[in-house]
């Protein structure tokens, strides 16, 4: 298996622009997580899905953030409009309950100028 | 409380020495405790994990020690090597509904020759 796939790997955009991050989880995994990593706050869970259904989005910082999972093999995290404080590395991870172990993708490094 | 507190923030160990990283948690509902290893520019990778029904788990040079009564767990890296230099994260999750991981802040380990 190729593991969790994320695209793009790097994104540089200007404040106010829309940003869409993409994720393909490991086939067969029924949980998908979006995390954000910054030096100040570490790894923060933004939202997670179970069987394509959003379960907990309490970590989404603002209404500017939205996430979808239209099918078992694809998820998006959208930021609209983006702000400089959104600059971070965004990770997608998937897991197969009840093992509990999440497998992370390589991340998308987002820079908002 | 969902926090997982990790220490130390950084650690320097001589090659061949033992690296010890500690974590403490508050939520007694946590029942899965993984450790992740992250190299610069990469996503966190699952290293080893333990459930509270055992007090120790060993995989190669990596050992998790778990103290349920103290709500603490630790990672020991025996015979530390320069290739072990990375950031290590402890985490915890509860299987009772979510499987979402709560991460510690991370420990940057440097193993010097």
Tab-separated table of C-alpha atoms in Angstrom:
chain	number	residue	atom	x	y	z
A	1	UNK	CA	0.000	0.000	0.000
A	2	UNK	CA	1.208	3.498	-0.807
A	3	UNK	CA	0.205	4.863	2.576
A	4	UNK	CA	-1.702	8.074	3.098
A	5	UNK	CA	-1.304	10.411	0.138
A	6	UNK	CA	-1.551	14.174	0.452
A	7	UNK	CA	-1.407	16.897	-2.133
A	8	UNK	CA	-0.017	19.380	-2.679
A	9	UNK	CA	3.136	18.901	-0.593
A	10	UNK	CA	3.772	22.634	-0.516
A	11	UNK	CA	1.396	25.512	-1.026
A	12	UNK	CA	2.224	29.182	-1.015
A	13	UNK	CA	-0.665	31.572	-1.352
A	14	UNK	CA	-1.633	35.121	-0.573
A	15	UNK	CA	-3.894	36.218	2.200
A	16	UNK	CA	-7.527	36.049	1.191
A	17	UNK	CA	-7.120	33.248	-1.305
A	18	UNK	CA	-8.882	29.914	-1.086
A	19	UNK	CA	-6.729	26.906	-0.288
A	20	UNK	CA	-7.730	23.270	-0.787
A	21	UNK	CA	-5.727	20.422	0.664
A	22	UNK	CA	-6.350	16.870	-0.469
A	23	UNK	CA	-5.975	13.471	1.119
A	24	UNK	CA	-6.300	9.860	0.060
A	25	UNK	CA	-6.400	7.552	3.087
A	26	UNK	CA	-5.110	4.002	3.249
A	27	UNK	CA	-7.578	1.690	1.553
A	28	UNK	CA	-9.890	0.018	4.040
A	29	UNK	CA	-9.294	2.469	6.851
A	30	UNK	CA	-12.550	3.760	8.269
A	31	UNK	CA	-11.252	6.743	10.236
A	32	UNK	CA	-9.724	9.855	8.700
A	33	UNK	CA	-8.168	12.695	10.671
A	34	UNK	CA	-6.940	16.160	9.771
A	35	UNK	CA	-4.211	17.559	12.013
A	36	UNK	CA	-2.355	20.856	11.997
A	37	UNK	CA	1.202	21.166	13.281
A	38	UNK	CA	2.862	24.392	14.377
A	39	UNK	CA	5.848	25.093	16.570
A	40	UNK	CA	3.718	26.913	19.105
A	41	UNK	CA	0.770	24.533	19.384
A	42	UNK	CA	2.192	21.185	18.318
A	43	UNK	CA	-0.139	18.673	16.683
A	44	UNK	CA	-3.768	19.700	16.875
A	45	UNK	CA	-6.699	17.630	15.710
A	46	UNK	CA	-8.947	19.694	13.468
A	47	UNK	CA	-11.635	17.219	12.459
A	48	UNK	CA	-12.144	13.520	12.017
A	49	UNK	CA	-14.444	11.302	9.984
A	50	UNK	CA	-15.730	7.803	10.537
A	51	UNK	CA	-17.044	6.014	7.465
A	52	UNK	CA	-17.043	9.334	5.587
A	53	UNK	CA	-19.206	11.058	8.215
A	54	UNK	CA	-17.755	14.005	10.177
A	55	UNK	CA	-17.786	13.028	13.850
A	56	UNK	CA	-16.029	15.845	15.662
A	57	UNK	CA	-15.088	19.182	14.154
A	58	UNK	CA	-14.559	20.989	17.437
A	59	UNK	CA	-10.911	21.518	16.572
A	60	UNK	CA	-11.662	23.504	13.432
A	61	UNK	CA	-10.438	26.970	14.357
A	62	UNK	CA	-13.003	29.073	12.519
A	63	UNK	CA	-15.753	29.014	9.959
A	64	UNK	CA	-13.100	29.723	7.358
A	65	UNK	CA	-12.133	26.066	7.669
A	66	UNK	CA	-14.251	23.304	6.190
A	67	UNK	CA	-13.651	19.630	5.444
A	68	UNK	CA	-15.434	17.065	3.340
A	69	UNK	CA	-15.153	13.373	2.682
A	70	UNK	CA	-17.310	12.565	-0.343
A	71	UNK	CA	-16.164	8.943	-0.443
A	72	UNK	CA	-13.954	6.467	1.382
A	73	UNK	CA	-10.891	7.312	-0.672
A	74	UNK	CA	-10.850	11.101	-0.701
A	75	UNK	CA	-11.059	14.037	1.666
A	76	UNK	CA	-10.461	17.757	1.367
A	77	UNK	CA	-9.674	20.500	3.840
A	78	UNK	CA	-10.534	23.958	2.590
A	79	UNK	CA	-9.574	27.337	3.991
A	80	UNK	CA	-11.452	30.312	2.628
A	81	UNK	CA	-10.277	33.028	2.979
A	82	UNK	CA	-6.772	32.106	4.109
A	83	UNK	CA	-4.823	34.205	6.605
A	84	UNK	CA	-1.106	34.319	7.506
A	85	UNK	CA	-1.823	32.661	10.872
A	86	UNK	CA	-3.042	29.593	8.978
A	87	UNK	CA	0.549	28.909	7.928
A	88	UNK	CA	1.398	25.445	9.250
A	89	UNK	CA	1.903	21.858	8.187
A	90	UNK	CA	-1.386	20.068	7.700
A	91	UNK	CA	-1.431	16.311	8.102
A	92	UNK	CA	-4.015	13.799	7.096
A	93	UNK	CA	-4.034	10.462	8.916
A	94	UNK	CA	-6.138	7.336	8.699
A	95	UNK	CA	-6.723	4.384	10.945
A	96	UNK	CA	-8.601	1.133	11.154
A	97	UNK	CA	-10.603	0.902	14.341
A	98	UNK	CA	-10.248	-0.550	16.867
A	99	UNK	CA	-6.467	-0.692	16.501
A	100	UNK	CA	-6.191	2.961	17.405
A	101	UNK	CA	-2.960	3.523	15.547
A	102	UNK	CA	-3.178	6.329	13.022
A	103	UNK	CA	-0.970	6.429	9.952
A	104	UNK	CA	0.049	9.878	8.821
A	105	UNK	CA	0.611	11.266	5.378
A	106	UNK	CA	3.663	13.359	4.494
A	107	UNK	CA	1.833	16.606	5.150
A	108	UNK	CA	1.151	19.809	3.237
A	109	UNK	CA	3.280	22.774	4.199
A	110	UNK	CA	1.054	25.838	3.806
A	111	UNK	CA	2.462	29.336	3.710
A	112	UNK	CA	0.046	32.237	3.571
A	113	UNK	CA	1.738	35.535	2.726
B	1	UNK	CA	-9.043	16.911	30.742
B	2	UNK	CA	-7.703	15.699	27.440
B	3	UNK	CA	-4.092	16.803	27.946
B	4	UNK	CA	-1.026	14.669	27.581
B	5	UNK	CA	2.046	16.238	29.154
B	6	UNK	CA	5.423	15.264	27.725
B	7	UNK	CA	8.942	15.867	29.015
B	8	UNK	CA	11.659	16.774	28.407
B	9	UNK	CA	11.246	19.186	25.526
B	10	UNK	CA	14.679	18.300	24.218
B	11	UNK	CA	17.198	15.596	24.994
B	12	UNK	CA	20.824	15.030	24.065
B	13	UNK	CA	22.200	11.528	24.472
B	14	UNK	CA	25.539	9.982	23.643
B	15	UNK	CA	25.603	7.174	21.105
B	16	UNK	CA	25.021	3.907	22.894
B	17	UNK	CA	23.220	5.535	25.803
B	18	UNK	CA	19.609	5.224	26.933
B	19	UNK	CA	17.078	7.857	25.912
B	20	UNK	CA	14.087	8.259	28.226
B	21	UNK	CA	11.017	10.346	27.423
B	22	UNK	CA	8.124	10.648	29.851
B	23	UNK	CA	4.437	11.370	29.454
B	24	UNK	CA	1.574	11.848	31.878
B	25	UNK	CA	-2.132	11.916	31.226
B	26	UNK	CA	-5.258	12.848	33.152
B	27	UNK	CA	-8.134	11.229	31.326
B	28	UNK	CA	-8.691	7.788	32.819
B	29	UNK	CA	-10.733	6.825	29.758
B	30	UNK	CA	-7.574	6.690	27.646
B	31	UNK	CA	-6.856	3.094	26.703
B	32	UNK	CA	-4.339	3.286	23.885
B	33	UNK	CA	-0.917	4.911	24.165
B	34	UNK	CA	1.218	5.132	21.032
B	35	UNK	CA	4.544	6.775	20.430
B	36	UNK	CA	5.315	8.489	17.157
B	37	UNK	CA	8.654	9.344	15.595
B	38	UNK	CA	8.960	12.306	13.269
B	39	UNK	CA	11.919	13.224	11.102
B	40	UNK	CA	12.203	16.747	9.649
B	41	UNK	CA	9.928	17.224	6.664
B	42	UNK	CA	8.076	13.964	7.274
B	43	UNK	CA	4.822	12.968	8.882
B	44	UNK	CA	4.780	11.299	12.292
B	45	UNK	CA	5.287	7.541	12.037
B	46	UNK	CA	3.853	5.054	14.514
B	47	UNK	CA	6.751	3.574	16.471
B	48	UNK	CA	5.287	1.451	19.251
B	49	UNK	CA	2.082	1.388	21.248
B	50	UNK	CA	0.726	-0.078	24.465
B	51	UNK	CA	-2.631	-0.745	26.066
B	52	UNK	CA	-3.134	-0.480	29.842
B	53	UNK	CA	-3.510	-4.210	30.409
B	54	UNK	CA	0.290	-4.593	30.306
B	55	UNK	CA	3.005	-2.665	32.120
B	56	UNK	CA	5.710	-2.961	29.510
B	57	UNK	CA	6.098	-3.569	25.803
B	58	UNK	CA	9.356	-4.041	23.989
B	59	UNK	CA	10.108	-3.904	20.290
B	60	UNK	CA	13.766	-4.094	19.441
B	61	UNK	CA	15.574	-1.217	21.127
B	62	UNK	CA	12.312	0.556	21.970
B	63	UNK	CA	10.400	-0.111	25.202
B	64	UNK	CA	7.256	1.462	26.600
B	65	UNK	CA	6.800	1.367	30.351
B	66	UNK	CA	3.282	2.011	31.606
B	67	UNK	CA	2.154	2.896	35.135
B	68	UNK	CA	-1.626	2.918	35.231
B	69	UNK	CA	-1.968	4.043	38.847
B	70	UNK	CA	0.328	7.008	38.286
B	71	UNK	CA	-1.167	7.705	34.858
B	72	UNK	CA	2.285	7.850	33.345
B	73	UNK	CA	4.076	6.139	30.520
B	74	UNK	CA	7.541	6.423	29.097
B	75	UNK	CA	9.611	5.518	26.063
B	76	UNK	CA	13.061	4.038	26.515
B	77	UNK	CA	15.439	3.831	23.586
B	78	UNK	CA	18.293	1.477	24.360
B	79	UNK	CA	21.675	1.740	22.632
B	80	UNK	CA	20.636	5.066	21.090
B	81	UNK	CA	22.020	5.726	17.612
B	82	UNK	CA	22.490	8.939	15.612
B	83	UNK	CA	19.757	7.660	13.276
B	84	UNK	CA	17.328	7.855	16.203
B	85	UNK	CA	17.696	11.641	16.206
B	86	UNK	CA	14.143	12.853	15.617
B	87	UNK	CA	11.184	14.342	17.431
B	88	UNK	CA	9.176	11.870	19.490
B	89	UNK	CA	5.527	12.354	20.379
B	90	UNK	CA	3.534	10.427	22.915
B	91	UNK	CA	-0.192	10.239	22.394
B	92	UNK	CA	-3.309	8.774	23.919
B	93	UNK	CA	-6.744	7.869	22.749
B	94	UNK	CA	-9.931	6.355	24.030
B	95	UNK	CA	-11.568	3.515	22.177
B	96	UNK	CA	-14.847	4.443	23.784
B	97	UNK	CA	-16.195	6.287	20.804
B	98	UNK	CA	-13.589	8.323	19.060
B	99	UNK	CA	-10.099	6.849	18.590
B	100	UNK	CA	-8.860	10.400	18.128
B	101	UNK	CA	-5.323	10.888	19.340
B	102	UNK	CA	-4.312	13.569	21.821
B	103	UNK	CA	-0.622	14.324	21.396
B	104	UNK	CA	2.076	15.517	23.740
B	105	UNK	CA	4.145	18.533	22.680
B	106	UNK	CA	7.056	16.419	21.495
B	107	UNK	CA	10.664	15.764	22.508
B	108	UNK	CA	13.502	16.576	20.169
B	109	UNK	CA	16.124	13.868	20.603
B	110	UNK	CA	19.676	14.365	19.433
B	111	UNK	CA	22.032	11.410	19.618
B	112	UNK	CA	25.644	12.533	19.331
B	113	UNK	CA	28.481	10.250	18.230
